[in-house]
Each structure stands twice: as C-alpha cells, then as structure tokens.
Coordinates of C-alpha atoms in Angstrom, one line a residue:
X455 CA 129.9 87.5 132.0
X456 CA 129.7 85.0 129.2
X457 CA 129.3 87.8 126.6
X458 CA 132.5 89.5 128.0
X459 CA 134.5 86.2 127.9
X460 CA 133.4 85.6 124.3
X461 CA 134.4 89.1 123.2
X462 CA 137.8 88.8 125.0
X463 CA 138.4 85.4 123.4
X464 CA 137.6 86.9 119.9
X465 CA 139.9 89.9 120.4
X466 CA 142.7 87.8 121.9
X467 CA 142.9 85.8 118.7
X468 CA 142.9 88.9 116.6
X469 CA 145.7 90.4 118.8
X470 CA 147.8 87.2 118.4
X471 CA 147.3 87.3 114.6
X472 CA 148.4 90.9 114.5
X473 CA 151.5 90.1 116.5
X474 CA 152.3 87.1 114.4
X475 CA 151.9 88.9 111.1
X476 CA 153.8 92.1 112.1
X477 CA 156.6 90.5 114.1
X478 CA 157.0 86.8 113.4
X479 CA 157.0 86.8 109.7
X480 CA 159.5 89.6 109.3
X481 CA 161.8 88.1 112.0
X482 CA 161.7 84.7 110.4
X483 CA 161.4 85.3 106.7
X484 CA 162.4 88.9 105.8
X485 CA 165.2 90.2 108.1
X486 CA 167.5 87.2 107.9
X487 CA 167.8 87.2 104.1
X488 CA 168.1 91.0 104.1
X489 CA 171.0 90.8 106.5
X490 CA 172.6 88.0 104.5
X491 CA 172.3 90.0 101.3
X492 CA 173.7 93.1 103.0
X493 CA 176.7 91.2 104.6
X494 CA 177.4 88.9 101.7
X495 CA 181.2 88.8 101.2
X496 CA 180.9 87.8 97.5
X497 CA 179.4 91.1 96.6
X498 CA 177.4 91.2 93.4
X499 CA 178.1 87.7 92.1
X500 CA 175.2 85.4 92.0
X501 CA 175.5 82.1 93.9
X502 CA 173.3 79.5 95.5
X503 CA 173.2 81.3 98.9
X504 CA 172.1 84.5 97.4
X505 CA 169.4 82.8 95.3
X506 CA 168.1 81.1 98.4
X507 CA 168.1 84.4 100.3
X508 CA 166.2 86.1 97.5
X509 CA 163.6 83.3 97.3
X510 CA 163.2 83.4 101.1
X511 CA 162.8 87.2 101.0
X512 CA 160.2 86.9 98.2
X513 CA 158.2 84.3 100.0
X514 CA 158.4 86.3 103.3
X515 CA 157.1 89.4 101.6
X516 CA 154.3 87.4 99.9
X517 CA 153.3 85.8 103.2
X518 CA 153.3 89.1 104.9
X519 CA 151.1 90.7 102.3
X520 CA 148.7 87.8 102.2
X521 CA 148.5 87.6 106.0
X522 CA 148.0 91.3 106.4
X523 CA 145.3 91.3 103.7
X524 CA 143.5 88.4 105.3
X525 CA 143.7 90.2 108.7
X526 CA 142.2 93.4 107.3
X527 CA 139.4 91.4 105.6
X528 CA 138.7 89.7 108.9
X529 CA 138.5 93.0 110.8
X530 CA 136.3 94.6 108.1
X531 CA 133.9 91.7 107.9
X532 CA 133.6 91.6 111.8
X533 CA 132.9 87.9 111.9
X534 CA 133.4 86.4 115.4
X535 CA 136.4 84.1 115.5
X536 CA 135.0 81.5 117.9
X537 CA 131.5 80.1 117.6
X538 CA 129.1 80.0 120.6
X539 CA 129.9 76.6 122.1
X540 CA 127.2 76.1 124.7
X541 CA 127.7 72.4 125.0
X542 CA 131.3 73.0 126.1
X543 CA 130.1 75.2 129.0
X544 CA 127.7 72.5 130.2
X545 CA 130.3 69.8 129.8
X546 CA 133.0 71.8 131.6
X547 CA 130.7 72.8 134.4
X548 CA 129.6 69.2 135.0
X549 CA 133.3 68.1 135.0
X550 CA 134.2 70.7 137.5
X551 CA 131.2 69.7 139.7
X552 CA 132.3 66.1 139.6
X553 CA 135.9 67.0 140.5
X554 CA 134.6 69.0 143.5
X555 CA 132.1 66.3 144.5
X556 CA 129.2 68.7 144.3

C-alpha cells in the first residue's frame, strides 16, 4: 500500500506539471498577446502596447520551452519527485491515534 501511494504521489505531481506547462503557460502568456496582435486596430505601426505584447509573447514561448525541456529531462531521468518520508508516517499515525483516543 505504501509503495502504491508513493507512486501515485510521484505521478500526480508529474501530471500537474504537464497540465501546467501545456495549458497554463499558453493561456496566460501566449494566447493573450497573440490575440492582441491579431486584433490591434493600429495595424502595423509600432507602439507601447504592441511592444509589451511582443515581449510577453517572447517570454511565454521561452517559459514554455524551458518548462517542457525540464519536464522531458525529469521524465527521462526517472527521479522520484517526493523523498521517502518515514518520519511523517509515524508522526501522522500517532496524531491520528491521539485524536481517536486509541
């Protein structure tokens, strides 16, 4: 049972990382500046809003590439995400026992 819980905990963290990299970064840093640049009423003239959108798009793409690269390295290296915390199990079990007056 403990082995299974540890494996699920490791995979859950990996799943949340994948979801964050694939969905959160594009939604926050890539799609908004792309839409702004597409719907910009000033056309091809360069102004402060367009420069900010280009910088945000550049940083978003950079964060996406770095995050995805780090994720691939983590998957390939197969290092467990959470260490084996045996002291936590003992402490949590004794706290539960105290709460239940066992």
